[in-house]
Tab-separated table of C-alpha atoms in Angstrom:
chain	number	residue	atom	x	y	z
A	1	MET	CA	-6.513	-42.402	-11.400
A	2	GLY	CA	-5.736	-41.120	-14.842
A	3	TYR	CA	-3.053	-38.880	-16.158
A	4	ARG	CA	-2.701	-36.194	-18.785
A	5	ARG	CA	-0.080	-36.408	-21.507
A	6	TYR	CA	0.956	-32.892	-22.460
A	7	GLN	CA	2.196	-32.010	-25.894
A	8	ARG	CA	4.324	-28.971	-26.703
A	9	GLY	CA	1.423	-27.721	-28.801
A	10	SER	CA	1.328	-24.941	-31.356
A	11	VAL	CA	0.445	-21.260	-31.389
A	12	PHE	CA	-1.302	-18.954	-33.831
A	13	LYS	CA	-2.521	-15.346	-34.047
A	14	ARG	CA	-6.044	-14.039	-34.382
A	15	GLY	CA	-7.479	-10.553	-34.509
A	16	SER	CA	-7.277	-7.337	-36.485
A	17	THR	CA	-4.086	-5.410	-37.137
A	18	GLY	CA	-2.930	-3.653	-34.004
A	19	ALA	CA	-5.009	-5.918	-31.754
A	20	LYS	CA	-3.746	-9.389	-32.598
A	21	VAL	CA	-3.838	-12.057	-29.906
A	22	TRP	CA	-1.850	-15.273	-29.526
A	23	TYR	CA	-3.724	-18.536	-29.005
A	24	GLY	CA	-2.278	-21.896	-28.096
A	25	MET	CA	-3.558	-25.310	-29.169
A	26	TRP	CA	-2.546	-28.717	-27.899
A	27	ARG	CA	-3.853	-32.259	-27.349
A	28	GLU	CA	-4.151	-34.069	-24.050
A	29	ASP	CA	-5.243	-37.527	-22.951
A	30	VAL	CA	-8.109	-37.603	-20.434
A	31	PRO	CA	-9.761	-40.606	-18.749
A	32	GLY	CA	-12.673	-41.990	-20.820
A	33	PRO	CA	-16.111	-42.820	-19.373
A	34	GLU	CA	-15.559	-46.550	-19.902
A	35	GLY	CA	-11.899	-46.667	-18.977
A	36	GLY	CA	-8.885	-45.971	-21.068
A	37	PHE	CA	-8.088	-42.532	-22.390
A	38	ILE	CA	-9.548	-40.163	-24.917
A	39	ARG	CA	-7.403	-37.638	-26.744
A	40	ARG	CA	-8.910	-34.174	-26.940
A	41	GLN	CA	-7.765	-30.997	-28.588
A	42	ARG	CA	-7.776	-27.843	-26.523
A	43	LYS	CA	-7.311	-24.149	-27.304
A	44	LEU	CA	-6.337	-21.340	-24.937
A	45	ARG	CA	-5.916	-17.571	-25.198
A	46	LEU	CA	-2.297	-16.722	-24.339
A	47	GLY	CA	-2.147	-12.927	-24.542
A	48	PRO	CA	-1.815	-9.981	-26.934
A	49	VAL	CA	1.010	-9.739	-29.447
A	50	SER	CA	2.011	-6.458	-27.772
A	51	GLU	CA	2.934	-8.532	-24.700
A	52	LEU	CA	4.225	-11.659	-26.465
A	53	SER	CA	6.164	-10.157	-29.338
A	54	THR	CA	7.587	-13.388	-30.786
A	55	LYS	CA	6.363	-16.898	-31.492
A	56	ALA	CA	8.963	-18.272	-29.072
A	57	MET	CA	7.523	-16.163	-26.255
A	58	ALA	CA	4.025	-17.409	-27.068
A	59	LEU	CA	5.203	-21.023	-27.019
A	60	GLU	CA	6.863	-20.470	-23.674
A	61	ARG	CA	3.652	-19.000	-22.273
A	62	LEU	CA	1.696	-22.000	-23.572
A	63	SER	CA	4.239	-24.375	-22.051
A	64	ALA	CA	3.806	-22.755	-18.634
A	65	LEU	CA	0.012	-22.659	-18.807
A	66	ILE	CA	-0.326	-26.373	-19.536
A	67	ASN	CA	1.852	-27.219	-16.532
A	68	GLN	CA	4.814	-28.249	-18.597
A	69	LYS	CA	8.238	-27.210	-17.456
A	70	PRO	CA	9.378	-24.318	-19.674
A	71	THR	CA	12.100	-25.188	-22.142
A	72	SER	CA	13.291	-21.650	-22.786
A	73	LYS	CA	16.526	-21.267	-24.729
A	74	LEU	CA	16.802	-17.666	-23.590
A	75	SER	CA	20.312	-16.705	-22.471
A	76	PHE	CA	20.920	-14.620	-19.372
A	77	ALA	CA	22.330	-11.816	-21.534
A	78	GLU	CA	19.097	-11.708	-23.550
A	79	LEU	CA	17.019	-11.845	-20.376
A	80	LEU	CA	18.994	-8.973	-18.885
A	81	GLU	CA	18.436	-6.777	-21.929
A	82	ARG	CA	14.708	-7.488	-21.847
A	83	TRP	CA	14.607	-6.727	-18.124
A	84	LYS	CA	16.415	-3.420	-18.629
A	85	ALA	CA	13.935	-2.397	-21.310
A	86	ALA	CA	10.751	-3.524	-19.547
A	87	VAL	CA	11.396	-3.278	-15.794
A	88	MET	CA	14.048	-0.612	-15.252
A	89	PRO	CA	11.672	2.251	-16.168
A	90	THR	CA	9.402	1.147	-13.293
A	91	ILE	CA	12.149	1.331	-10.649
A	92	LYS	CA	13.517	4.411	-8.945
A	93	GLU	CA	16.569	5.553	-10.913
A	94	SER	CA	19.086	5.250	-8.078
A	95	SER	CA	17.856	1.722	-7.241
A	96	ALA	CA	17.887	0.704	-10.901
A	97	ASN	CA	21.455	1.985	-11.269
A	98	HIS	CA	22.497	-0.051	-8.229
A	99	TYR	CA	21.008	-3.245	-9.654
A	100	VAL	CA	22.479	-2.671	-13.116
A	101	TYR	CA	25.922	-1.988	-11.634
A	102	ASN	CA	25.887	-5.334	-9.819
A	103	LEU	CA	24.499	-7.190	-12.824
A	104	ASP	CA	26.864	-5.723	-15.412
A	105	ARG	CA	29.993	-5.835	-13.274
A	106	TYR	CA	29.654	-9.108	-11.348
A	107	VAL	CA	26.811	-11.296	-12.642
A	108	ALA	CA	26.720	-10.938	-16.426
A	109	PRO	CA	30.415	-11.820	-16.997
A	110	ILE	CA	29.712	-15.246	-15.449
A	111	PHE	CA	26.191	-16.055	-16.635
A	112	ALA	CA	25.785	-14.016	-19.837
A	113	HIS	CA	25.983	-16.914	-22.299
A	114	ARG	CA	24.187	-19.512	-20.180
A	115	GLU	CA	20.596	-20.439	-20.835
A	116	ILE	CA	18.496	-19.246	-17.905
A	117	SER	CA	16.895	-22.685	-17.620
A	118	ALA	CA	20.383	-24.083	-16.933
A	119	ILE	CA	21.097	-21.717	-14.036
A	120	GLY	CA	20.354	-23.571	-10.821
A	121	ARG	CA	20.993	-23.202	-7.135
A	122	TYR	CA	24.377	-24.932	-7.388
A	123	GLU	CA	25.598	-22.503	-10.048
A	124	ILE	CA	24.515	-19.494	-7.984
A	125	GLU	CA	26.025	-20.763	-4.735
A	126	SER	CA	29.287	-21.569	-6.536
A	127	PHE	CA	29.294	-18.086	-8.046
A	128	LEU	CA	28.819	-16.421	-4.640
A	129	ALA	CA	31.407	-18.661	-2.979
A	130	ASP	CA	33.978	-17.636	-5.571
A	131	LYS	CA	33.142	-13.928	-5.171
A	132	ALA	CA	33.389	-14.265	-1.363
A	133	LYS	CA	37.161	-14.616	-1.771
A	134	MET	CA	37.318	-10.997	-2.952
A	135	PHE	CA	34.260	-9.146	-1.649
A	136	CYS	CA	32.487	-8.471	1.641
A	137	ARG	CA	29.028	-9.770	2.575
A	138	SER	CA	27.387	-6.453	1.768
A	139	THR	CA	28.599	-6.640	-1.837
A	140	LEU	CA	27.626	-10.310	-2.074
A	141	ARG	CA	24.156	-9.415	-0.825
A	142	GLY	CA	23.846	-6.866	-3.630
A	143	MET	CA	24.863	-9.472	-6.222
A	144	ARG	CA	22.307	-11.976	-4.941
A	145	ALA	CA	19.501	-9.419	-4.727
A	146	SER	CA	20.139	-8.114	-8.249
A	147	LEU	CA	20.340	-11.590	-9.779
A	148	SER	CA	17.218	-12.698	-7.912
A	149	LEU	CA	15.295	-9.659	-9.117
A	150	VAL	CA	15.937	-10.491	-12.778
A	151	LEU	CA	15.283	-14.216	-12.387
A	152	SER	CA	12.031	-13.628	-10.495
A	153	TRP	CA	10.887	-11.529	-13.460
A	154	ALA	CA	11.758	-14.451	-15.729
A	155	VAL	CA	9.478	-16.614	-13.579
A	156	ALA	CA	6.678	-14.056	-13.900
A	157	CYS	CA	7.137	-14.142	-17.679
A	158	ALA	CA	6.942	-17.974	-17.597
A	159	TRP	CA	10.445	-18.368	-19.054
A	160	ILE	CA	11.579	-20.482	-16.096
A	161	ASP	CA	9.440	-22.318	-13.571
A	162	LYS	CA	11.104	-21.086	-10.379
A	163	ASN	CA	13.703	-18.622	-9.111
A	164	PRO	CA	16.922	-20.561	-8.326
A	165	CYS	CA	18.009	-17.756	-5.955
A	166	SER	CA	15.236	-18.654	-3.513
A	167	GLY	CA	16.723	-19.980	-0.293
A	168	VAL	CA	20.333	-19.289	-1.297
A	169	LYS	CA	22.369	-18.201	1.716
A	170	LEU	CA	25.381	-15.930	1.599
A	171	PRO	CA	28.778	-17.558	2.165
A	172	LEU	CA	31.056	-16.408	4.950
A	173	ALA	CA	33.012	-13.360	3.855
A	174	GLY	CA	34.719	-10.277	5.178
A	175	SER	CA	32.765	-7.543	6.913
A	176	LYS	CA	31.679	-4.331	5.297
A	177	VAL	CA	33.585	-1.051	5.520
A	178	LYS	CA	34.647	-0.394	9.085
A	179	ARG	CA	33.274	2.910	10.341
A	180	THR	CA	35.257	5.272	12.537
A	181	VAL	CA	33.512	7.171	15.324
A	182	LEU	CA	35.419	10.449	15.316
A	183	THR	CA	36.074	12.733	18.244
A	184	ALA	CA	35.153	16.416	18.093
A	185	GLU	CA	38.863	17.225	18.049
A	186	GLN	CA	39.430	14.998	15.009
A	187	VAL	CA	36.572	16.608	13.077
A	188	VAL	CA	37.959	20.090	13.800
A	189	GLU	CA	41.454	18.928	12.858
A	190	ILE	CA	40.245	17.610	9.488
A	191	ALA	CA	38.241	20.745	8.723
A	192	SER	CA	41.165	23.000	9.666
A	193	GLU	CA	43.363	21.339	7.049
A	194	LEU	CA	40.852	21.696	4.210
A	195	GLU	CA	40.070	24.506	1.803
A	196	GLU	CA	36.528	25.719	1.176
A	197	PRO	CA	33.934	24.541	0.490
A	198	TYR	CA	35.245	21.191	1.782
A	199	ALA	CA	35.960	22.449	5.296
A	200	THR	CA	32.422	23.739	5.785
A	201	LEU	CA	31.005	20.618	4.173
A	202	ILE	CA	32.796	18.454	6.752
A	203	LEU	CA	31.433	20.564	9.611
A	204	PHE	CA	27.942	20.510	8.096
A	205	LEU	CA	27.992	16.708	7.910
A	206	ALA	CA	29.322	16.391	11.448
A	207	VAL	CA	26.660	18.699	12.901
A	208	THR	CA	23.594	17.514	10.945
A	209	GLY	CA	24.396	13.902	10.089
A	210	VAL	CA	22.806	14.216	6.632
A	211	ARG	CA	23.867	11.868	3.855
A	212	ILE	CA	26.556	13.186	1.532
A	213	GLY	CA	24.177	13.003	-1.466
A	214	GLU	CA	21.655	15.121	0.436
A	215	ALA	CA	24.317	17.623	1.509
A	216	VAL	CA	25.665	18.353	-1.975
A	217	GLY	CA	22.064	18.595	-3.225
A	218	ILE	CA	21.135	21.516	-0.939
A	219	LYS	CA	20.128	24.844	-2.486
A	220	TRP	CA	19.575	28.187	-0.776
A	221	ALA	CA	15.980	27.944	-1.950
A	222	ASP	CA	15.558	25.000	0.443
A	223	PHE	CA	15.794	27.334	3.471
A	224	GLU	CA	13.036	29.113	5.338
A	225	GLY	CA	14.931	31.253	7.814
A	226	ASN	CA	17.272	28.832	9.531
A	227	THR	CA	15.125	25.776	8.711
A	228	LEU	CA	16.455	23.519	5.983
A	229	HIS	CA	14.004	21.367	4.017
A	230	ILE	CA	15.819	18.326	2.634
A	231	GLN	CA	13.960	17.393	-0.533
A	232	ARG	CA	16.474	15.991	-3.000
A	233	ARG	CA	19.818	14.270	-3.337
A	234	ILE	CA	22.562	14.001	-5.917
A	235	TYR	CA	23.387	10.473	-7.047
A	236	GLU	CA	25.980	9.750	-9.733
A	237	ARG	CA	26.033	13.493	-10.534
A	238	LYS	CA	22.300	13.492	-11.228
A	239	GLU	CA	19.626	15.323	-9.272
A	240	GLY	CA	16.958	12.979	-7.916
A	241	THR	CA	14.433	12.378	-5.170
A	242	ASN	CA	15.333	11.431	-1.617
A	243	LYS	CA	16.307	7.885	-0.750
A	244	THR	CA	13.030	7.213	1.102
A	245	LYS	CA	9.894	9.104	2.088
A	246	GLY	CA	11.319	9.445	5.601
A	247	SER	CA	14.354	11.212	4.158
A	248	GLU	CA	12.189	14.239	3.399
A	249	ARG	CA	12.624	16.173	6.624
A	250	SER	CA	13.238	19.654	8.013
A	251	LEU	CA	16.223	20.530	10.189
A	252	PRO	CA	16.880	23.736	12.169
A	253	ILE	CA	20.459	24.658	11.271
A	254	PRO	CA	22.412	26.209	14.186
A	255	THR	CA	23.200	29.891	13.608
A	256	PRO	CA	27.032	29.584	13.711
A	257	LEU	CA	26.937	26.866	11.052
A	258	LEU	CA	24.461	28.758	8.881
A	259	GLU	CA	26.574	31.920	9.031
A	260	ARG	CA	29.624	29.953	7.944
A	261	MET	CA	27.669	28.446	5.048
A	262	LYS	CA	26.595	31.927	3.889
A	263	LYS	CA	30.267	32.903	3.575
A	264	LEU	CA	30.625	30.368	0.755
A	265	GLY	CA	28.988	32.976	-1.472
A	266	ASP	CA	25.957	33.156	-3.708
A	267	GLY	CA	25.027	30.362	-6.045
A	268	ASN	CA	22.270	27.898	-6.795
A	269	TRP	CA	24.010	25.074	-4.938
A	270	ILE	CA	25.578	25.715	-1.539
A	271	PHE	CA	28.391	23.169	-1.804
A	272	ARG	CA	29.472	23.637	-5.402
A	273	SER	CA	32.486	23.247	-7.636
A	274	CYS	CA	34.351	26.079	-9.319
A	275	THR	CA	32.039	25.647	-12.325
A	276	GLY	CA	28.920	26.069	-10.177
A	277	THR	CA	27.791	22.435	-10.263
A	278	PRO	CA	27.183	20.348	-7.108
A	279	LEU	CA	30.339	18.852	-5.624
A	280	ASP	CA	31.096	15.302	-6.737
A	281	PRO	CA	31.474	13.275	-3.486
A	282	LYS	CA	33.836	10.752	-5.079
A	283	ASN	CA	36.196	13.406	-6.436
A	284	ALA	CA	36.028	15.412	-3.216
A	285	ALA	CA	36.923	12.374	-1.104
A	286	HIS	CA	39.720	11.217	-3.406
A	287	ARG	CA	41.349	14.599	-4.082
A	288	HIS	CA	40.781	16.474	-0.842
A	289	ILE	CA	39.453	14.534	2.163
A	290	ARG	CA	41.492	11.317	2.098
A	291	PRO	CA	44.883	13.005	1.554
A	292	VAL	CA	44.226	15.128	4.657
A	293	THR	CA	43.020	12.269	6.884
A	294	LYS	CA	45.943	10.122	5.767
A	295	ARG	CA	48.389	12.891	6.630
A	296	LEU	CA	46.743	13.321	10.035
A	297	GLY	CA	46.758	9.588	10.732
A	298	ILE	CA	42.953	9.404	11.012
A	299	LYS	CA	41.317	6.278	9.597
A	300	LEU	CA	38.215	7.282	7.662
A	301	GLY	CA	35.916	4.658	6.171
A	302	GLY	CA	34.040	7.218	4.097
A	303	TRP	CA	31.558	10.084	4.191
A	304	HIS	CA	29.162	8.015	6.295
A	305	ASP	CA	31.623	8.107	9.224
A	306	PHE	CA	30.375	11.594	10.097
A	307	ARG	CA	26.787	10.309	10.130
A	308	HIS	CA	27.753	7.336	12.312
A	309	THR	CA	29.662	9.617	14.678
A	310	LEU	CA	26.729	11.950	15.236
A	311	THR	CA	24.293	9.066	15.704
A	312	THR	CA	26.479	7.385	18.321
A	313	GLN	CA	26.804	10.637	20.270
A	314	LEU	CA	23.109	11.539	20.120
A	315	LEU	CA	21.820	8.106	21.156
A	316	LYS	CA	23.622	8.484	24.471
A	317	ARG	CA	21.617	11.602	25.315
A	318	TYR	CA	18.396	11.752	23.294
A	319	PRO	CA	15.430	9.434	22.543
A	320	THR	CA	15.970	6.978	19.701
A	321	LYS	CA	12.863	8.221	17.878
A	322	VAL	CA	14.222	11.775	17.795
A	323	VAL	CA	17.599	10.621	16.453
A	324	SER	CA	15.996	8.321	13.881
A	325	GLU	CA	13.797	11.039	12.394
A	326	LEU	CA	16.638	13.569	12.452
A	327	LEU	CA	18.649	11.149	10.298
A	328	GLY	CA	15.709	10.442	7.991
A	329	HIS	CA	15.547	6.719	8.735
A	330	SER	CA	12.447	4.744	7.821
A	331	ASN	CA	12.434	3.025	11.225
A	332	VAL	CA	14.317	3.168	14.509
A	333	GLN	CA	15.706	-0.358	14.067
A	334	THR	CA	18.014	0.901	11.332
A	335	THR	CA	19.301	3.601	13.675
A	336	LEU	CA	20.086	1.108	16.425
A	337	ALA	CA	21.347	-1.801	14.344
A	338	VAL	CA	23.547	0.045	11.856
A	339	TYR	CA	24.508	3.428	13.258
A	340	HIS	CA	24.905	2.928	16.997
A	341	HIS	CA	28.498	2.111	17.917
A	342	VAL	CA	29.613	1.051	21.403
A	343	ASP	CA	33.213	1.405	22.604
A	344	LEU	CA	35.196	0.484	25.729
A	345	ASN	CA	34.311	3.699	27.566
A	346	ASP	CA	30.610	2.862	27.274
A	347	PHE	CA	31.241	-0.200	29.455
A	348	ARG	CA	33.142	1.705	32.141
A	349	ALA	CA	30.257	3.596	33.764
A	350	PRO	CA	27.873	0.618	34.233
A	351	LEU	CA	30.658	-1.626	35.542
A	352	ASP	CA	31.900	1.054	37.976
A	353	GLU	CA	28.331	1.592	39.185
A	354	ILE	CA	27.806	-2.100	39.989
A	355	ALA	CA	31.244	-2.399	41.580
A	356	SER	CA	30.546	0.596	43.844
A	357	LYS	CA	27.407	-1.134	45.124
A	358	LEU	CA	28.895	-4.589	45.681
A	359	LEU	CA	32.503	-4.203	46.776
A	360	PRO	CA	32.051	-1.978	49.859
A	361	ASP	CA	29.629	-4.516	51.348
A	362	VAL	CA	31.674	-7.700	51.025
A	363	THR	CA	33.851	-9.049	53.807
A	364	LYS	CA	37.515	-8.164	53.916
A	365	LEU	CA	39.642	-10.222	51.543
A	366	LYS	CA	41.317	-13.124	53.324
A	367	SER	CA	45.047	-13.607	53.063
A	368	PRO	CA	46.323	-16.117	50.468
A	369	ALA	CA	47.336	-18.508	53.263
A	370	ALA	CA	43.713	-18.829	54.325
A	371	TRP	CA	42.445	-19.824	50.865
């Protein structure tokens, strides 16, 4: 059995202007026909200069191709900037914004100046364990996913040999935002204390269960009679496509609700600010909704509480598939696992039913003295 001794090698360009290509050259020892080893020089095409813009990148590609562990000196901050320039344009804007938020706010402050080849599983698990003291598992999951996305791209570019996020488990942490399943009386009470268009917006969310971004993105042009075609959403004050393909759906809006919506007046957007722009959900919640719910003593986790409330009510009476498609979920498992809430009263009916069948048929209870 022989072995190969890999050198770091060298790189050079060939080709005409505008079509130059990087080539790598190195020497390796291979078993000779009569024993011993023979040193041979080898050359390999690495890729166009348009893809490998610097000599360092070409050397890193060569290092990976000759099965040598990459020795990249690239810092995480440099990697992140490259990723933003090359990969972000290929990702849906709302998803890209989510990843960048996690990376800029949580990840980069810790790893920015570290070489990516020095970031290992221990460093990532220590990072998540420290963040678990302050954040819930949902936020930790976002940090891990965003970091893994960038590091997996570094693997694809041959700047590191493997993604250190692979196999990393989340530490124990607090739960995500606790949702409140509201009663009909509570919804009416909240709406009654609000000015327009916030009062009608609350009722619209409670009746239809649409996402807040979808609701503030509705235009009168989206209606055909009383049928609403949900085909966009507002995210970070920008108009964009729906969250998923399944989110594009049509809903028949009940006449009383539609008539109330028409009273909000003419305008491009139905739920709009005084300047005619779509309502900003964050400002609306902070300035109008939360002060009212706090005054009424109603705990509200957020806009999604209205969606959770409707889902919980509908699942008790209608097929899961109907409820799932009404909400615009990609699959029914999301509807059941995330949006279906069970409370104490849900246990009462099945327990009473079993008790009514068993207790009348058992023998009379003996006195304590007979036990």
